[in-house]
PDB file of C-alpha atoms in Angstrom:
ATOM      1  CA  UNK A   1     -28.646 -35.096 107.401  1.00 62.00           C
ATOM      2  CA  UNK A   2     -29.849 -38.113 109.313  1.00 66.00           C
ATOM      3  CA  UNK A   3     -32.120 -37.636 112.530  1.00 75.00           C
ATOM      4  CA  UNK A   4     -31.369 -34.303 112.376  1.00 75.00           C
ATOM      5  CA  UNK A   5     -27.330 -34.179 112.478  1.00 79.00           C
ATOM      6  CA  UNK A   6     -24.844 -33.939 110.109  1.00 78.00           C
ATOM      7  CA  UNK A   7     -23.297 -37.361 107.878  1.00 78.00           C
ATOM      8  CA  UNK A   8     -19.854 -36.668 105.844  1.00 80.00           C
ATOM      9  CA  UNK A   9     -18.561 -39.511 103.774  1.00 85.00           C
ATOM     10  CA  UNK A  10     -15.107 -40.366 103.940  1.00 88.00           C
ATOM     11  CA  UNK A  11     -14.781 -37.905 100.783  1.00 87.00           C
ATOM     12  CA  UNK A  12     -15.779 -35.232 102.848  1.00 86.00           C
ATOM     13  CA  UNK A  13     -13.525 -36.226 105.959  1.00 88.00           C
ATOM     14  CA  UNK A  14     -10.471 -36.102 103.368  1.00 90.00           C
ATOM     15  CA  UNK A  15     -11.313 -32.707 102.300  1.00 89.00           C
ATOM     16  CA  UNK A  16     -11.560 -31.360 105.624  1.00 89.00           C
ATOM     17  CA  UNK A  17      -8.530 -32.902 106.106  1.00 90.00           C
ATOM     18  CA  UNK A  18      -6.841 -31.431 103.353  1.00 89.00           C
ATOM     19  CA  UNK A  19      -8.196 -27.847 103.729  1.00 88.00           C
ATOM     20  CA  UNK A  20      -6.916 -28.246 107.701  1.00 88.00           C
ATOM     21  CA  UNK A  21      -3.197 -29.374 106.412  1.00 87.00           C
ATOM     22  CA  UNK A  22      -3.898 -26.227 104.235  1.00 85.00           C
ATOM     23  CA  UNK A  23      -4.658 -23.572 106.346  1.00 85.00           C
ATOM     24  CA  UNK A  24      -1.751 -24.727 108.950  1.00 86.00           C
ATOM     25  CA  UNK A  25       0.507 -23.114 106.460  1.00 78.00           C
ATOM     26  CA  UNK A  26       1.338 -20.096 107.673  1.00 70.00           C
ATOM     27  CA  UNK A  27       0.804 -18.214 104.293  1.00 79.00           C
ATOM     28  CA  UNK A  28      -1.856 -20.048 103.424  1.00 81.00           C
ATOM     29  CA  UNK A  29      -5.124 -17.652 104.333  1.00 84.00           C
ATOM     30  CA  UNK A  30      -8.626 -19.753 104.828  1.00 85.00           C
ATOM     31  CA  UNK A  31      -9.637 -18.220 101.422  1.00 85.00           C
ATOM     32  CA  UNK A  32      -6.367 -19.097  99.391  1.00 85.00           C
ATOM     33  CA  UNK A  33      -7.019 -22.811 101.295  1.00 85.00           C
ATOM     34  CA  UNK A  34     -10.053 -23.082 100.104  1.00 86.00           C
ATOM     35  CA  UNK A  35      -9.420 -22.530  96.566  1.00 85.00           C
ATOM     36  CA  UNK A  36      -6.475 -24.608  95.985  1.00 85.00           C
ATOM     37  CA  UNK A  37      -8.619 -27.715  98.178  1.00 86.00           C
ATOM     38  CA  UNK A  38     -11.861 -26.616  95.838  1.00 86.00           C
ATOM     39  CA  UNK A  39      -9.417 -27.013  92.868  1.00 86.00           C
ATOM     40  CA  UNK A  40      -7.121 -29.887  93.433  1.00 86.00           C
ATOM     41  CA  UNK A  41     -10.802 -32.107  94.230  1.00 86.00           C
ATOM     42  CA  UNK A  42     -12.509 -30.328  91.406  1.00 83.00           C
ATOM     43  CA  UNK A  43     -15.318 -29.544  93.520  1.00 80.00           C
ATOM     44  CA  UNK A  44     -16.059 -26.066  91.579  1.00 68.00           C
ATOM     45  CA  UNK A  45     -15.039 -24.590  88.120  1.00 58.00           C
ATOM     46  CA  UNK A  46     -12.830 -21.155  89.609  1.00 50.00           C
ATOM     47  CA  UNK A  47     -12.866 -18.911  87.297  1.00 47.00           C
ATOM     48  CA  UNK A  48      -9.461 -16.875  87.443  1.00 49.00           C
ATOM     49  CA  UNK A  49     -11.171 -14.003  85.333  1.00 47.00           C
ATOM     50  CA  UNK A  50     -14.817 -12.924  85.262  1.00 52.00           C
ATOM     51  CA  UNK A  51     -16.250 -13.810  82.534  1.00 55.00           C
ATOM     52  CA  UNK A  52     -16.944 -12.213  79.356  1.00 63.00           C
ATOM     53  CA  UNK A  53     -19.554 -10.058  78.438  1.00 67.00           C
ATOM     54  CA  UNK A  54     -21.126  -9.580  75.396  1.00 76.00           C
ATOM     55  CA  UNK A  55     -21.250  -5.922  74.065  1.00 78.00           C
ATOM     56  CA  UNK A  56     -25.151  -5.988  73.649  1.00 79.00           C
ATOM     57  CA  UNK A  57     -25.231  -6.703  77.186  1.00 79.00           C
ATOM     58  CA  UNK A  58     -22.877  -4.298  78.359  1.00 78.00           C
ATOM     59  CA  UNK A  59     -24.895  -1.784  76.705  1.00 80.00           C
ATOM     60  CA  UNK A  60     -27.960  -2.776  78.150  1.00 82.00           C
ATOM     61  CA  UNK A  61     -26.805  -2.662  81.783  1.00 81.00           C
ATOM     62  CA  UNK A  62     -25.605   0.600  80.989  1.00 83.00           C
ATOM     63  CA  UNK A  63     -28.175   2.615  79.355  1.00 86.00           C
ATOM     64  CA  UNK A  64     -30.429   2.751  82.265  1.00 85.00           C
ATOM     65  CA  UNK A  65     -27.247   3.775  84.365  1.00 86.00           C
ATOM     66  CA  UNK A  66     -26.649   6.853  81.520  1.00 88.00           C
ATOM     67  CA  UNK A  67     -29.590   8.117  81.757  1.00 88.00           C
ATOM     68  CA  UNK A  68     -30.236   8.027  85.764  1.00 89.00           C
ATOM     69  CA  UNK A  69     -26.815   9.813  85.940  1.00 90.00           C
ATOM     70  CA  UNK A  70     -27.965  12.747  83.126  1.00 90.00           C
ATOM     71  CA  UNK A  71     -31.315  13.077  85.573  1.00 92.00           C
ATOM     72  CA  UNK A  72     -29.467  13.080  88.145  1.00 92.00           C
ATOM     73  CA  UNK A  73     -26.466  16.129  86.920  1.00 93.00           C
ATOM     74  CA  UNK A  74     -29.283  17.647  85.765  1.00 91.00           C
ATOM     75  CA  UNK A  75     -31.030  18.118  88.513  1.00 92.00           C
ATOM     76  CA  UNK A  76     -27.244  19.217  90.260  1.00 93.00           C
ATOM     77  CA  UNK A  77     -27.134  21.902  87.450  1.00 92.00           C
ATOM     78  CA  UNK A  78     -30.920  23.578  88.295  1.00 93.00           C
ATOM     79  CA  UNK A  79     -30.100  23.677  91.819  1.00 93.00           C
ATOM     80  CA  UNK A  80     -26.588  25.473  91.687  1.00 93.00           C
ATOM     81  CA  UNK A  81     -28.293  27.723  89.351  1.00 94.00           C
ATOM     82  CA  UNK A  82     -30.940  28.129  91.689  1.00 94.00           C
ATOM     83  CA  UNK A  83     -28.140  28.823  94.085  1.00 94.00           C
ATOM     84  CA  UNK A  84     -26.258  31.043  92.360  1.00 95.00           C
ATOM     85  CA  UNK A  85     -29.327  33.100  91.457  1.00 95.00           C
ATOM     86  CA  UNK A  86     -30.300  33.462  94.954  1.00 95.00           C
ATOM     87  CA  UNK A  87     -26.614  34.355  95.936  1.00 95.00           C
ATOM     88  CA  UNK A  88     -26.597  37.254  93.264  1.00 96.00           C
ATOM     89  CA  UNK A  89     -29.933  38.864  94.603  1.00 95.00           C
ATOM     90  CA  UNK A  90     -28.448  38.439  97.910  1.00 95.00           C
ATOM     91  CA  UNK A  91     -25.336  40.506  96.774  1.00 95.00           C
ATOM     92  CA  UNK A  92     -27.472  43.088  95.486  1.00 95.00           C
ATOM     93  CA  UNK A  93     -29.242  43.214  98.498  1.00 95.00           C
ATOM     94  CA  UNK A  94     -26.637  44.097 100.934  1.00 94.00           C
ATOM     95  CA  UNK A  95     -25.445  46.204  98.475  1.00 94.00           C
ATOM     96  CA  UNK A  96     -28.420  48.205  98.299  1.00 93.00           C
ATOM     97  CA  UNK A  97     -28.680  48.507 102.528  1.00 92.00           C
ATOM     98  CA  UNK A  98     -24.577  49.456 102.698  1.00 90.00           C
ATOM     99  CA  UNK A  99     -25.438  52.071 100.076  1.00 88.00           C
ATOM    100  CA  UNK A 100     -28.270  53.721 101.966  1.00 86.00           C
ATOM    101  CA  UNK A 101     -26.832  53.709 105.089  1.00 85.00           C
ATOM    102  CA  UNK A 102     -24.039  55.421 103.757  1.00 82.00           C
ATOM    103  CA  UNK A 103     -26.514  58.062 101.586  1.00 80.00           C
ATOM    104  CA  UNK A 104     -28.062  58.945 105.653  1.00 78.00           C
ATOM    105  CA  UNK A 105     -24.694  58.791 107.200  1.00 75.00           C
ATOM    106  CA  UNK A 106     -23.407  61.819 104.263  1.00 78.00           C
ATOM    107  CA  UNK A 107     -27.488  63.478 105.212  1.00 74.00           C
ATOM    108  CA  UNK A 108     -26.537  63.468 109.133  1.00 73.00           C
ATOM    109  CA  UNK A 109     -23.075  65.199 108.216  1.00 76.00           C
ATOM    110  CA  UNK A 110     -24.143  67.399 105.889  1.00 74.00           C
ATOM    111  CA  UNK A 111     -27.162  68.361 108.294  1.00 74.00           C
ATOM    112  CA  UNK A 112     -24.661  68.293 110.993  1.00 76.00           C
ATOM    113  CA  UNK A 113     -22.660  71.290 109.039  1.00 76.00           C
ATOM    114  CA  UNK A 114     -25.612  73.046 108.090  1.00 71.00           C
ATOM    115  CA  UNK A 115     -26.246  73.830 111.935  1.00 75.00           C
ATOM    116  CA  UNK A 116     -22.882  74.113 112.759  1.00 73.00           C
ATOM    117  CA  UNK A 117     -22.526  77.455 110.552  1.00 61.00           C
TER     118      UNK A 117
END
């Protein structure tokens, strides 16, 4: 920057250039464009492939990741237990009610005969 604006050299110009004559093509997307410019004025190393990574580190980028995940499907696993116990006395529950109002409904009809005689 001078005095507060912008100064490209005539290396710069040429790029812009370039990446413009690029990106006319109509195939050509800005990012493709800017690779092949970046490439062909070896302005950055592009790496086609990530690169490599040792096992060691693999392993210790993982291990934190293992164990968060065991917290975490063990905490799944207490609350659908939870769940499923509180389902269960639920059932039992309703079970219970259906049965004695069918033990009073039988009493009423069997009272019901009694003073029908």
């Amino acid at each position: 920057k001078k005095h507060g604006r912008l100064a490209y050299t005539n290396d710069d110009v040429t790029i812009f250039h370039e990446l413009k004559k690029m990106y006319a093509n109509s195939e050509m997307t800005l990012e493709k464009a800017v690779i092949t410019v970046a490439k062909k004025f070896n302005l950055v190393q592009i790496l086609d492939t990530p690169p490599n990574i040792s096992t060691e580190k693999q392993t210790l980028i993982l291990e934190p990741l293992e164990v968060q995940i065991k917290e975490i499907q063990s905490y799944i696993d207490a609350k659908f237990e939870e769940r499923e116990r509180q389902l269960i006395s639920m059932a039992r529950e309703i079970r219970a009610l259906k049965k004695a109002q069918q033990q009073k409904k039988s009493f009423y009809k069997w009272l019901k005969t009694f003073f029908e005689k």
